[in-house]
């Protein structure tokens, strides 16, 4: 936790300028300046530590957690998500799989571990955020290859596509409003075309990401929640079917791309 | 956090039988995946006829007759300003065009909504932070202020689907995003010859 503090102080300095830096040019300069020093490295360490820390009534670590490649295997698992798990008979994203392991292996209370999955501005990062960041880093450089063998996984993709185009709310927005064309932007922010392989690969492959303007690592679950907020919809719940379906849609469109997360965003 | 439990249970029970019939229960999936937050209430997930018709992935073909009927319905439902005065104050209109807030769960409902035109359109040529989802409206006033032009622009802002079903532009009047006075002010911002939108750049 000490190290996180250091990270915050360091990047608090950048906060103001980063907010002005909606301009991509300035952002690129920032990235050049920082080089490989993505402050997410602090969060990666914290996530790894948490994985090996005994917790809950069972006083167990997460080493018995099966992320799809066998209990305890972490390397190369994130790029296969979302995927079907026979033990829950459900397609899960990494966030909901971690919740499953915390409740079943560590014996922790579901309501407590899901009470606040994403940090608010000015908070310290959450346990889920740290674990996801470390596990994404454990897949860095690997090829994005979500499972699509089980019928449930393919149905999740179809559902995700339908939600992607579902227009609702006072502004009639769907994801497609902002993310089905290439080379578009809102104000100065570039909008990836998530229906294309290239756009989906770049986007899916770069989350979780450190948000410079917020001084926090954010997961894809948070990214979706925040886009739904802009869509004027109610709040998306972590681990919900809609969240997993949209992630499946993006991950499958991204298949073949390279995982570069944790990314660095404005 | 009952909801996550509900979400997981649903995922479990649905997993066996209905994987191929996603669209039949997409409403149920959404109801189980979201919670109301401040002004963003759950009824926002229900679609009206236009939203349903315009939700087809990758522009799947819809039958022409019902599209025409829908579009005409929208046209007939447009409410012109009661006093037939279309143009308000362009300075207030500039604020409406630049304001991206309104109707999000994070917005203060006591503050006026914005039109967020700059998110999608170029307007005043000296404003560089503009989006590109819609066409540039710089110099829009050159089209003049004929009755036809006023009605066309008003209709476009009130309910864009009256002319172009499934347009990506919000229905500012029909959905109650902007008030009649705000619409008049934005009209002036677009059409007044003294508005920054209509000033040539050097």
XYZ file of C-alpha atoms in Angstrom:
468
model
C 0.000 0.000 0.000
C 2.931 2.322 0.721
C 4.000 2.009 -2.863
C 0.575 2.947 -4.148
C 0.847 6.151 -2.147
C 4.069 6.996 -3.877
C 2.414 6.355 -7.211
C -0.392 8.689 -6.358
C 1.820 11.544 -5.290
C 3.923 11.173 -8.389
C 0.974 11.268 -10.685
C -1.151 13.756 -8.827
C 1.293 16.231 -10.311
C 0.284 15.076 -13.730
C -3.397 15.173 -13.013
C -4.122 18.770 -13.978
C -2.025 18.774 -17.095
C -3.361 15.361 -18.059
C -6.909 16.626 -17.943
C -6.009 19.412 -20.325
C -4.259 16.815 -22.394
C -7.372 15.427 -24.034
C -5.269 16.397 -27.014
C -3.612 13.206 -28.231
C -0.365 14.986 -29.075
C 0.183 16.037 -25.490
C -0.742 12.561 -24.345
C 1.808 11.021 -26.680
C 4.425 13.373 -25.258
C 3.505 12.200 -21.785
C 3.875 8.616 -22.879
C 7.246 9.303 -24.468
C 8.378 10.988 -21.291
C 7.269 8.155 -19.042
C 8.442 5.424 -21.399
C 7.768 2.023 -19.911
C 7.085 3.530 -16.516
C 3.417 2.712 -16.422
C 2.426 3.383 -12.804
C 0.342 0.217 -13.068
C 3.533 -1.640 -12.060
C 2.752 -0.807 -8.451
C -0.694 -2.290 -8.850
C 0.704 -5.408 -10.544
C 2.872 -6.059 -7.477
C -0.047 -5.514 -5.184
C -2.205 -7.938 -7.177
C 0.447 -10.629 -7.012
C 0.782 -10.126 -3.280
C -2.978 -10.429 -2.837
C -3.087 -13.692 -4.794
C -0.659 -15.273 -2.318
C -2.198 -13.760 0.839
C -4.371 -16.077 2.967
C -7.776 -14.467 3.468
C -11.313 -15.209 4.610
C -12.719 -17.767 7.071
C -10.741 -20.490 5.273
C -7.566 -18.459 5.615
C -6.712 -19.628 2.116
C -4.716 -18.022 -0.679
C -6.106 -17.958 -4.230
C -3.553 -20.522 -5.411
C -6.275 -23.178 -5.714
C -8.268 -20.885 -8.015
C -8.788 -22.356 -11.503
C -8.726 -19.596 -14.103
C -9.288 -22.113 -16.876
C -5.849 -23.653 -17.284
C -5.859 -25.551 -13.983
C -5.693 -24.548 -10.302
C -2.973 -22.021 -9.602
C -2.040 -21.400 -13.248
C -1.982 -17.664 -13.888
C 0.237 -17.136 -16.944
C -1.690 -16.923 -20.214
C -5.107 -17.221 -18.594
C -6.461 -13.705 -19.119
C -6.333 -13.887 -22.934
C -8.734 -16.883 -22.873
C -11.496 -14.964 -21.071
C -14.496 -14.754 -21.107
C -14.891 -18.520 -21.053
C -17.197 -21.305 -19.946
C -16.518 -23.038 -16.618
C -18.051 -26.441 -16.006
C -17.986 -26.026 -12.210
C -20.392 -23.075 -12.387
C -21.964 -24.044 -15.733
C -21.606 -20.428 -16.814
C -19.535 -18.182 -19.033
C -17.480 -15.922 -16.775
C -15.230 -12.931 -17.162
C -12.086 -12.668 -15.066
C -13.755 -10.377 -12.540
C -16.630 -12.763 -11.814
C -14.259 -15.757 -11.784
C -12.180 -14.070 -9.086
C -15.328 -13.405 -7.063
C -16.211 -17.080 -7.429
C -12.787 -18.127 -6.093
C -12.939 -15.678 -3.194
C -16.291 -17.029 -2.055
C -15.673 -20.733 -2.655
C -11.981 -21.107 -1.795
C -11.518 -18.382 0.793
C -15.080 -18.681 2.120
C -15.640 -14.950 1.907
C -19.049 -13.347 1.847
C -20.379 -12.582 -1.671
C -21.962 -9.286 -0.695
C -18.780 -8.052 0.937
C -16.421 -8.938 -1.909
C -18.746 -7.413 -4.521
C -19.801 -4.364 -2.512
C -17.328 -2.075 -4.250
C -15.554 -3.700 -7.194
C -14.334 -0.424 -8.733
C -12.701 2.418 -6.860
C -14.064 5.926 -6.948
C -11.964 8.923 -7.915
C -9.477 9.732 -5.175
C -9.734 6.237 -3.649
C -7.103 3.584 -3.390
C -7.551 0.815 -5.926
C -9.678 -2.196 -4.987
C -8.616 -5.813 -4.563
C -10.405 -6.852 -7.777
C -8.624 -4.097 -9.705
C -5.221 -5.149 -8.388
C -5.773 -8.859 -9.075
C -7.056 -8.206 -12.606
C -4.079 -5.952 -13.313
C -1.573 -8.583 -12.221
C -3.364 -11.363 -14.099
C -3.509 -9.249 -17.272
C 0.226 -8.650 -16.922
C 0.616 -12.441 -16.635
C -0.735 -12.572 -20.212
C 1.249 -9.643 -21.591
C 2.452 -10.382 -25.109
C 0.159 -13.411 -25.464
C -2.310 -13.796 -28.333
C -5.918 -12.943 -27.522
C -7.793 -16.238 -27.926
C -11.111 -16.352 -26.040
C -12.756 -19.754 -25.921
C -15.640 -20.209 -28.379
C -16.033 -23.992 -28.260
C -18.944 -24.353 -25.842
C -22.414 -23.425 -27.140
C -22.799 -21.100 -24.156
C -19.706 -19.165 -25.224
C -21.023 -18.696 -28.747
C -24.432 -17.661 -27.432
C -22.687 -15.097 -25.206
C -21.116 -13.588 -28.309
C -24.498 -13.296 -30.053
C -26.037 -11.749 -26.965
C -23.121 -9.312 -26.720
C -23.600 -8.259 -30.321
C -27.284 -7.620 -29.719
C -26.588 -5.530 -26.646
C -23.930 -3.632 -28.600
C -26.619 -2.447 -31.029
C -29.467 -2.048 -28.500
C -30.639 1.567 -28.606
C -32.366 2.869 -25.500
C -32.533 5.756 -23.046
C -33.347 9.435 -23.603
C -30.505 9.864 -26.131
C -31.240 6.645 -28.115
C -27.592 5.641 -27.721
C -26.141 2.168 -28.192
C -22.476 1.206 -28.161
C -22.729 1.279 -31.952
C -23.585 4.998 -31.937
C -20.032 5.767 -30.897
C -18.089 2.598 -31.757
C -19.109 1.155 -35.136
C -17.196 3.493 -37.444
C -13.484 4.014 -37.754
C -11.623 7.319 -37.491
C -14.399 8.969 -35.513
C -14.058 11.037 -32.400
C -16.188 12.677 -29.699
C -14.779 16.109 -29.034
C -11.078 15.222 -29.175
C -11.296 11.643 -27.930
C -10.687 9.012 -30.571
C -13.401 6.349 -30.732
C -12.289 2.800 -31.569
C -14.435 0.835 -34.039
C -15.164 -2.154 -31.809
C -16.944 -4.044 -34.594
C -13.662 -4.322 -36.512
C -10.819 -6.660 -35.633
C -8.221 -3.888 -35.504
C -10.290 -1.594 -33.283
C -11.389 -4.371 -30.949
C -7.858 -5.804 -30.668
C -6.361 -2.475 -29.696
C -9.101 -1.720 -27.180
C -9.516 -5.184 -25.638
C -5.757 -5.711 -25.575
C -5.068 -2.523 -23.617
C -7.402 -2.967 -20.620
C -7.082 -2.988 -17.625
C -5.357 0.361 -17.919
C -3.885 3.070 -15.759
C -5.962 6.242 -16.199
C -3.638 9.177 -15.824
C -6.504 11.622 -15.270
C -7.829 9.508 -12.396
C -4.583 8.176 -10.935
C -6.064 4.669 -10.883
C -6.031 1.391 -12.731
C -9.397 0.657 -14.311
C -10.694 -2.707 -15.509
C -12.759 -3.404 -18.618
C -15.781 -3.888 -16.353
C -15.350 -0.298 -15.188
C -14.828 0.946 -18.752
C -18.158 -0.568 -19.778
C -19.920 0.839 -16.725
C -18.627 4.300 -17.563
C -19.652 4.089 -21.234
C -23.142 3.040 -20.107
C -23.181 6.099 -17.867
C -22.483 8.261 -20.922
C -25.197 6.314 -22.693
C -27.617 7.609 -19.989
C -28.420 4.052 -18.936
C -28.676 2.772 -15.335
C -25.544 1.299 -13.738
C -23.991 -1.877 -15.128
C -23.272 -4.499 -12.468
C -19.942 -6.300 -12.290
C -20.216 -9.943 -13.324
C -23.661 -9.420 -14.846
C -24.656 -11.237 -18.002
C -24.695 -8.009 -20.038
C -21.150 -7.197 -18.920
C -19.855 -10.671 -19.752
C -21.711 -10.706 -23.092
C -20.203 -7.387 -24.223
C -16.753 -8.494 -23.129
C -17.196 -11.721 -25.106
C -18.227 -9.716 -28.166
C -15.145 -7.508 -27.937
C -12.711 -10.298 -27.050
C -13.844 -12.504 -29.945
C -13.626 -9.584 -32.386
C -10.134 -9.004 -30.967
C -9.012 -12.661 -31.317
C -5.566 -12.941 -32.850
C -4.486 -9.581 -31.477
C -1.821 -9.187 -28.810
C -2.472 -8.504 -25.125
C -0.544 -5.381 -24.139
C -2.331 -4.620 -20.845
C -2.000 -3.001 -18.441
C -2.381 -0.048 -20.779
C -1.915 3.640 -20.173
C -4.841 5.978 -20.910
C -5.390 9.709 -20.678
C -25.493 -6.658 -3.683
C -28.274 -9.163 -4.107
C -28.062 -8.355 -7.786
C -24.781 -10.043 -8.481
C -26.168 -13.158 -6.919
C -29.209 -12.770 -9.144
C -26.980 -12.234 -12.173
C -25.003 -15.371 -11.476
C -28.106 -17.421 -10.784
C -29.673 -16.261 -14.016
C -26.529 -17.105 -15.925
C -26.702 -20.556 -14.386
C -30.332 -21.257 -15.126
C -30.240 -19.814 -18.630
C -27.129 -21.726 -19.553
C -28.807 -25.019 -20.205
C -31.653 -24.434 -22.598
C -31.888 -21.035 -24.193
C -28.443 -20.114 -25.423
C -29.583 -19.720 -29.001
C -32.546 -17.461 -28.315
C -30.703 -14.462 -26.930
C -32.981 -11.783 -28.359
C -36.109 -13.307 -26.838
C -34.911 -12.505 -23.400
C -32.523 -9.645 -23.976
C -34.862 -7.415 -21.944
C -34.681 -9.874 -19.037
C -30.891 -10.017 -19.297
C -30.703 -6.230 -19.147
C -33.122 -6.007 -16.233
C -30.847 -8.381 -14.307
C -27.617 -6.653 -15.303
C -28.312 -3.055 -14.291
C -29.492 -1.146 -11.253
C -31.149 2.246 -11.170
C -28.796 5.050 -10.236
C -30.054 8.550 -9.434
C -32.006 9.852 -12.432
C -30.947 6.895 -14.629
C -33.931 4.685 -13.831
C -34.561 1.145 -15.041
C -37.421 2.137 -17.365
C -34.770 3.648 -19.631
C -33.943 0.114 -20.772
C -37.350 -0.270 -22.409
C -37.397 0.636 -26.067
C -39.996 2.576 -28.048
C -40.848 1.698 -31.677
C -38.016 3.776 -33.150
C -35.401 2.373 -30.819
C -36.525 -1.187 -31.494
C -36.508 -0.667 -35.258
C -33.039 0.900 -35.080
C -31.368 -1.771 -32.911
C -30.714 -4.321 -35.647
C -27.057 -5.399 -35.663
C -25.120 -4.164 -38.672
C -28.157 -2.519 -40.224
C -30.061 -5.739 -40.850
C -32.779 -5.081 -43.429
C -36.135 -3.945 -42.075
C -39.234 -3.980 -44.217
C -39.758 -0.755 -46.127
C -43.426 -0.284 -45.408
C -43.071 -0.230 -41.638
C -40.033 2.038 -41.910
C -41.999 4.562 -43.938
C -44.910 4.383 -41.518
C -42.616 4.936 -38.553
C -40.906 7.888 -40.161
C -44.225 9.517 -41.028
C -45.436 9.013 -37.487
C -42.384 10.857 -36.233
C -42.928 13.680 -38.739
C -46.553 14.125 -37.673
C -45.565 14.233 -34.018
C -43.131 17.161 -34.378
C -44.229 20.136 -32.276
C -43.413 23.487 -33.875
C -42.926 26.476 -31.527
C -46.346 27.772 -30.442
C -45.525 31.378 -31.363
C -43.878 30.377 -34.673
C -40.733 32.159 -33.531
C -37.905 29.769 -34.343
C -34.928 31.878 -33.415
C -33.778 32.735 -29.881
C -30.495 34.086 -28.574
C -27.356 32.627 -30.174
C -25.214 33.388 -27.120
C -27.335 31.175 -24.928
C -27.437 28.721 -27.824
C -23.630 28.529 -27.752
C -23.823 27.335 -24.150
C -26.364 24.674 -25.010
C -24.213 23.461 -27.926
C -21.100 23.171 -25.767
C -22.686 21.604 -22.693
C -22.308 17.820 -22.605
C -24.083 17.286 -19.333
C -27.604 16.189 -18.657
C -29.533 12.994 -17.882
C -26.466 10.943 -16.879
C -26.623 9.291 -13.465
C -23.721 11.544 -12.476
C -25.445 14.795 -13.515
C -27.286 17.202 -11.227
C -30.944 17.014 -12.356
C -31.614 20.577 -11.170
C -29.223 21.965 -13.796
C -30.348 22.479 -17.414
C -29.453 19.727 -19.889
C -26.961 20.433 -22.634
C -27.308 19.605 -26.341
C -23.687 18.476 -26.659
C -23.667 19.379 -30.356
C -19.865 19.740 -30.248
C -19.516 16.070 -29.338
C -20.570 15.221 -32.899
C -20.376 18.404 -35.006
C -17.928 21.096 -35.950
C -19.666 24.465 -35.424
C -17.736 27.693 -34.696
C -14.550 27.415 -36.779
C -12.299 28.525 -33.903
C -13.426 25.699 -31.598
C -11.048 22.815 -32.221
C -12.518 20.316 -29.731
C -15.299 18.985 -31.923
C -16.353 15.425 -32.738
C -16.913 13.905 -36.151
C -19.890 11.546 -35.786
C -22.061 14.138 -37.557
C -21.332 16.474 -40.511
C -19.675 19.866 -40.019
C -22.235 22.604 -39.425
C -19.758 25.470 -39.825
C -21.346 28.158 -41.997
C -24.793 26.551 -41.634
C -26.394 30.034 -41.648
C -25.499 30.447 -45.325
C -28.569 28.333 -46.069
C -30.694 31.327 -45.092
C -33.793 31.732 -42.955
C -36.665 30.831 -45.251
C -39.733 29.278 -43.619
C -38.784 25.933 -45.189
C -35.254 26.144 -43.798
C -36.507 27.086 -40.319
C -38.962 24.197 -40.304
C -36.394 21.742 -41.634
C -33.840 22.654 -38.970
C -36.417 22.695 -36.178
C -37.672 19.262 -37.217
C -34.106 17.942 -37.394
C -33.506 19.083 -33.807
C -36.928 18.043 -32.510
C -36.818 14.528 -33.960
C -34.114 13.687 -36.470
C -35.861 10.378 -37.298
C -38.670 12.325 -39.005
C -36.270 12.728 -41.951
C -33.687 10.039 -41.412
C -34.936 7.006 -39.506
C -32.190 5.483 -37.368
C -29.988 8.570 -37.463
C -27.404 8.606 -34.663
C -28.478 12.066 -33.537
C -30.559 12.342 -30.337
C -34.195 13.535 -30.507
C -33.729 16.733 -28.546
C -37.365 17.863 -28.565
C -39.293 14.606 -28.759
C -37.310 13.059 -25.889
C -37.472 16.200 -23.753
C -33.699 16.642 -23.662
C -33.904 20.356 -24.494
C -36.695 22.843 -23.742
C -38.447 24.829 -26.464
C -36.471 27.929 -25.463
C -33.155 26.039 -25.600
C -34.049 24.742 -29.065
C -34.754 28.299 -30.234
C -31.416 29.437 -28.836
C -29.568 26.638 -30.621
C -31.463 27.477 -33.826
C -30.122 31.027 -33.539
C -26.618 29.701 -32.906
C -26.877 27.778 -36.198
C -28.663 30.389 -38.319
C -27.957 33.908 -37.010
C -25.514 35.661 -39.365
C -23.729 37.192 -36.342
C -23.239 33.790 -34.612
C -19.631 32.502 -34.456
C -20.823 29.464 -36.459
C -21.223 31.755 -39.452
C -18.009 33.793 -39.219
C -15.374 33.155 -41.817
C -11.915 32.265 -40.542
C -8.896 34.019 -41.890
